[in-house]
Amino acid sequence: MFGNRTLERLDQMLDDAIAGTFQEENYDETRLSRLESRWKQYLATSMLAKENLRRDKEKVKGLVSDISHQTKTPMTNLKMYAALLEENLKAEKQMSAREESMEMLGEIIRQTEKMEFLIQALSKMSRLETDIVEVRPKLQKLSLLLAEAMSGIRQKAAKRQIELDNTYDGNGCACFDLKWTKEALENILDNAVKYSPCGSEIILSVTEYEMYAAVSVKDFGRGIPEEEMPKIFGRFYRAEEVQQEEGVGIGLYLAREILKKQNGYMKVKSAPGKGSEFILYLPRDIQSKQEEP
């Protein structure tokens, strides 16, 4: 149907596009057939879109870097001046004025910490979504992941007299990036602590399937209504009944994105008044993309 010369030119165009060296001016319109001309237009448009995407990614990378850099100093200064103000107030002799000022100081510190957390979360989200940060999974111990994540949340749990019970004593492995997967698991644990009653318990366990290792975080808190289930992994989503709680609604979204980037996924089981169980599925083979168990 097509001459060998036309097929060879189409093949060459595709090779150039794959190699990223396709240049429209290398193919003179007057010497091309109608099919070759359309193929050239398509490849030229694709290369332009690829270049625009690369530029957009570089802009986002620069923006994230600027935000992190520009906010670091004022945030540090706010925390420093709050600490100095606290020292001065402790020396205040008028008790009523001192108590009122201490309340305002406490609110400054809380809002500063909230802003700092939000900036860090937005930075992480942007890096993940634009592939600026590469998640590099490798085969390693599940016990290490659980220990690292529990260490990061233990102090917060202790303040609410919540017991963290790690029931896993196995020696199994899975493929994951320790830094980012720890971040995901910590986000789940943080939510469990936040929405559990004081004096309750949070149970960590692991079920080892052939293709996946399932890390479970089970709490005995307020639970999640069925109609809220599809929404909880959305960016900045917060249910009406938890609007007054601390947080910005980005932890579950980040956790799910981190797992997706290493061929894992997450499930949740919950009912109002019966607590929640979040299960993180990590592949046991670095090439694993099998069906969910």
Coordinates of N, CA and C in Angstrom, one line a residue, residues 120-201:
Q120 N 5.3 22.4 54.6 CA 6.0 21.1 54.4 C 5.2 20.1 53.6
A121 N 3.9 20.0 53.9 CA 3.0 19.1 53.2 C 2.8 19.5 51.8
L122 N 2.6 20.8 51.5 CA 2.4 21.2 50.1 C 3.7 21.0 49.3
S123 N 4.8 21.2 50.0 CA 6.1 20.9 49.3 C 6.2 19.4 48.9
K124 N 5.9 18.6 49.8 CA 6.0 17.1 49.6 C 5.0 16.7 48.5
M125 N 3.8 17.2 48.6 CA 2.8 16.9 47.6 C 3.2 17.3 46.2
S126 N 3.8 18.6 46.1 CA 4.2 19.1 44.8 C 5.3 18.2 44.2
R127 N 6.3 17.9 45.1 CA 7.4 17.1 44.6 C 7.0 15.7 44.1
L128 N 6.0 15.1 44.8 CA 5.5 13.8 44.4 C 4.7 13.9 43.1
E129 N 3.8 14.9 43.0 CA 3.0 15.0 41.8 C 3.7 15.3 40.5
T130 N 4.8 16.0 40.7 CA 5.6 16.4 39.5 C 6.8 15.5 39.3
D131 N 6.9 14.4 40.1 CA 8.1 13.5 40.0 C 9.4 14.2 40.2
I132 N 9.4 15.3 40.9 CA 10.7 15.9 41.3 C 11.5 15.0 42.2
V133 N 10.7 14.4 43.1 CA 11.4 13.4 44.0 C 11.0 12.0 43.5
E134 N 12.1 11.2 43.3 CA 11.9 9.8 42.8 C 11.8 8.9 44.0
V135 N 10.7 8.1 44.1 CA 10.6 7.1 45.1 C 11.3 5.8 44.6
R136 N 12.3 5.4 45.5 CA 13.1 4.2 45.1 C 12.9 3.0 46.0
P137 N 12.0 2.2 45.7 CA 11.7 1.0 46.5 C 12.8 0.0 46.4
K138 N 13.1 -0.7 47.5 CA 14.1 -1.8 47.5 C 13.6 -2.8 48.5
L139 N 14.1 -4.0 48.4 CA 13.7 -5.1 49.3 C 14.3 -4.8 50.7
Q140 N 13.5 -4.7 51.7 CA 14.0 -4.5 53.1 C 13.0 -5.0 54.1
K141 N 13.4 -5.0 55.4 CA 12.6 -5.6 56.5 C 11.4 -4.7 56.8
L142 N 10.2 -5.4 57.0 CA 9.0 -4.7 57.4 C 9.1 -4.2 58.9
S143 N 9.9 -5.0 59.7 CA 10.0 -4.6 61.1 C 10.7 -3.2 61.2
L144 N 11.6 -3.0 60.3 CA 12.3 -1.7 60.3 C 11.3 -0.5 60.0
L145 N 10.5 -0.7 59.0 CA 9.5 0.3 58.7 C 8.6 0.6 59.9
L146 N 8.1 -0.5 60.5 CA 7.2 -0.3 61.6 C 7.8 0.4 62.8
A147 N 9.1 0.0 63.1 CA 9.8 0.7 64.2 C 10.1 2.1 63.9
E148 N 10.5 2.5 62.7 CA 10.7 3.9 62.3 C 9.5 4.7 62.4
A149 N 8.3 4.2 61.9 CA 7.1 5.0 61.9 C 6.6 5.2 63.4
M150 N 6.7 4.1 64.2 CA 6.2 4.2 65.6 C 7.0 5.2 66.4
S151 N 8.3 5.2 66.1 CA 9.2 6.2 66.8 C 8.8 7.6 66.5
G152 N 8.4 7.9 65.3 CA 8.0 9.3 65.0 C 6.7 9.7 65.6
I153 N 5.8 8.8 66.0 CA 4.5 9.2 66.5 C 4.3 8.8 68.0
R154 N 5.3 8.2 68.6 CA 5.2 7.7 70.0 C 4.9 8.8 71.0
Q155 N 5.6 9.9 70.8 CA 5.5 11.1 71.8 C 4.1 11.6 71.7
K156 N 3.5 11.8 70.5 CA 2.2 12.3 70.4 C 1.2 11.4 71.0
A157 N 1.4 10.1 70.8 CA 0.5 9.1 71.4 C 0.5 9.1 72.9
A158 N 1.7 9.3 73.4 CA 1.9 9.3 74.9 C 1.2 10.5 75.5
K159 N 1.1 11.6 74.9 CA 0.4 12.8 75.4 C -1.1 12.5 75.6
R160 N -1.6 11.6 74.8 CA -3.0 11.3 74.9 C -3.2 9.9 75.6
Q161 N -2.2 9.4 76.2 CA -2.2 8.1 76.9 C -2.7 7.0 76.0
I162 N -2.3 7.1 74.7 CA -2.7 6.0 73.8 C -1.6 5.0 73.6
E163 N -1.9 3.8 73.7 CA -0.9 2.7 73.6 C -0.7 2.3 72.2
L164 N 0.5 2.2 71.7 CA 0.8 1.7 70.4 C 1.3 0.3 70.5
D165 N 0.5 -0.7 70.0 CA 0.7 -2.1 70.2 C 1.1 -2.7 68.8
N166 N 2.4 -3.0 68.7 CA 2.9 -3.6 67.5 C 2.9 -5.1 67.7
T167 N 2.0 -5.8 67.0 CA 1.9 -7.3 67.1 C 2.8 -8.1 66.2
Y168 N 3.5 -7.4 65.3 CA 4.3 -8.1 64.3 C 5.7 -8.4 64.9
D169 N 6.0 -9.7 64.9 CA 7.4 -10.1 65.3 C 8.0 -11.0 64.3
G170 N 7.6 -10.8 63.0 CA 8.1 -11.6 62.0 C 9.4 -11.1 61.4
N171 N 9.9 -11.7 60.4 CA 11.2 -11.3 59.7 C 11.0 -11.1 58.2
G172 N 9.8 -10.8 57.8 CA 9.4 -10.7 56.4 C 9.9 -9.4 55.8
C173 N 10.0 -9.4 54.5 CA 10.5 -8.2 53.7 C 9.4 -7.8 52.7
A174 N 9.5 -6.6 52.2 CA 8.7 -6.0 51.1 C 9.6 -5.0 50.4
C175 N 9.1 -4.6 49.2 CA 9.8 -3.6 48.4 C 9.2 -2.2 48.7
F176 N 10.0 -1.3 49.3 CA 9.5 0.0 49.6 C 10.7 1.0 49.8
D177 N 10.4 2.2 49.6 CA 11.3 3.3 49.9 C 11.1 3.6 51.4
L178 N 12.1 3.4 52.2 CA 11.9 3.6 53.6 C 11.5 5.0 54.0
K179 N 12.2 6.0 53.5 CA 11.9 7.4 53.9 C 10.4 7.8 53.6
W180 N 10.0 7.5 52.3 CA 8.7 7.9 51.9 C 7.6 7.0 52.5
T181 N 7.8 5.7 52.6 CA 6.8 4.8 53.1 C 6.6 5.0 54.6
K182 N 7.7 5.4 55.3 CA 7.6 5.8 56.7 C 6.7 7.0 56.8
E183 N 6.9 7.9 55.9 CA 6.0 9.1 55.9 C 4.5 8.7 55.7
A184 N 4.3 7.8 54.8 CA 2.9 7.3 54.6 C 2.3 6.7 55.9
L185 N 3.1 5.8 56.5 CA 2.6 5.1 57.6 C 2.5 6.0 58.8
E186 N 3.4 7.0 59.0 CA 3.3 8.0 60.0 C 2.0 8.8 59.9
N187 N 1.6 9.1 58.6 CA 0.4 9.9 58.4 C -0.8 9.1 58.9
I188 N -0.8 7.8 58.6 CA -1.9 7.0 59.0 C -2.0 6.9 60.6
L189 N -0.8 6.7 61.2 CA -0.7 6.6 62.6 C -1.1 7.9 63.3
D190 N -0.7 9.0 62.7 CA -1.0 10.4 63.2 C -2.6 10.6 63.2
N191 N -3.2 10.2 62.1 CA -4.7 10.3 62.1 C -5.3 9.4 63.2
A192 N -4.8 8.2 63.3 CA -5.3 7.2 64.3 C -5.2 7.8 65.7
V193 N -4.1 8.4 66.0 CA -3.9 9.1 67.3 C -4.9 10.3 67.5
K194 N -5.0 11.1 66.4 CA -5.8 12.3 66.5 C -7.2 12.0 66.7
Y195 N -7.8 10.9 66.1 CA -9.2 10.7 66.2 C -9.6 9.6 67.1
S196 N -8.7 9.1 68.0 CA -8.9 8.1 68.9 C -9.1 8.7 70.3
P197 N -10.0 8.1 71.2 CA -10.2 8.7 72.5 C -8.9 8.5 73.4
C198 N -8.7 9.4 74.3 CA -7.6 9.3 75.2 C -7.7 7.9 76.0
G199 N -6.5 7.3 76.2 CA -6.5 6.1 76.9 C -6.8 4.8 76.1
S200 N -7.0 5.0 74.8 CA -7.3 3.8 73.9 C -6.1 3.2 73.4
E201 N -6.3 2.3 72.4 CA -5.2 1.5 71.8 C -5.2 1.6 70.3

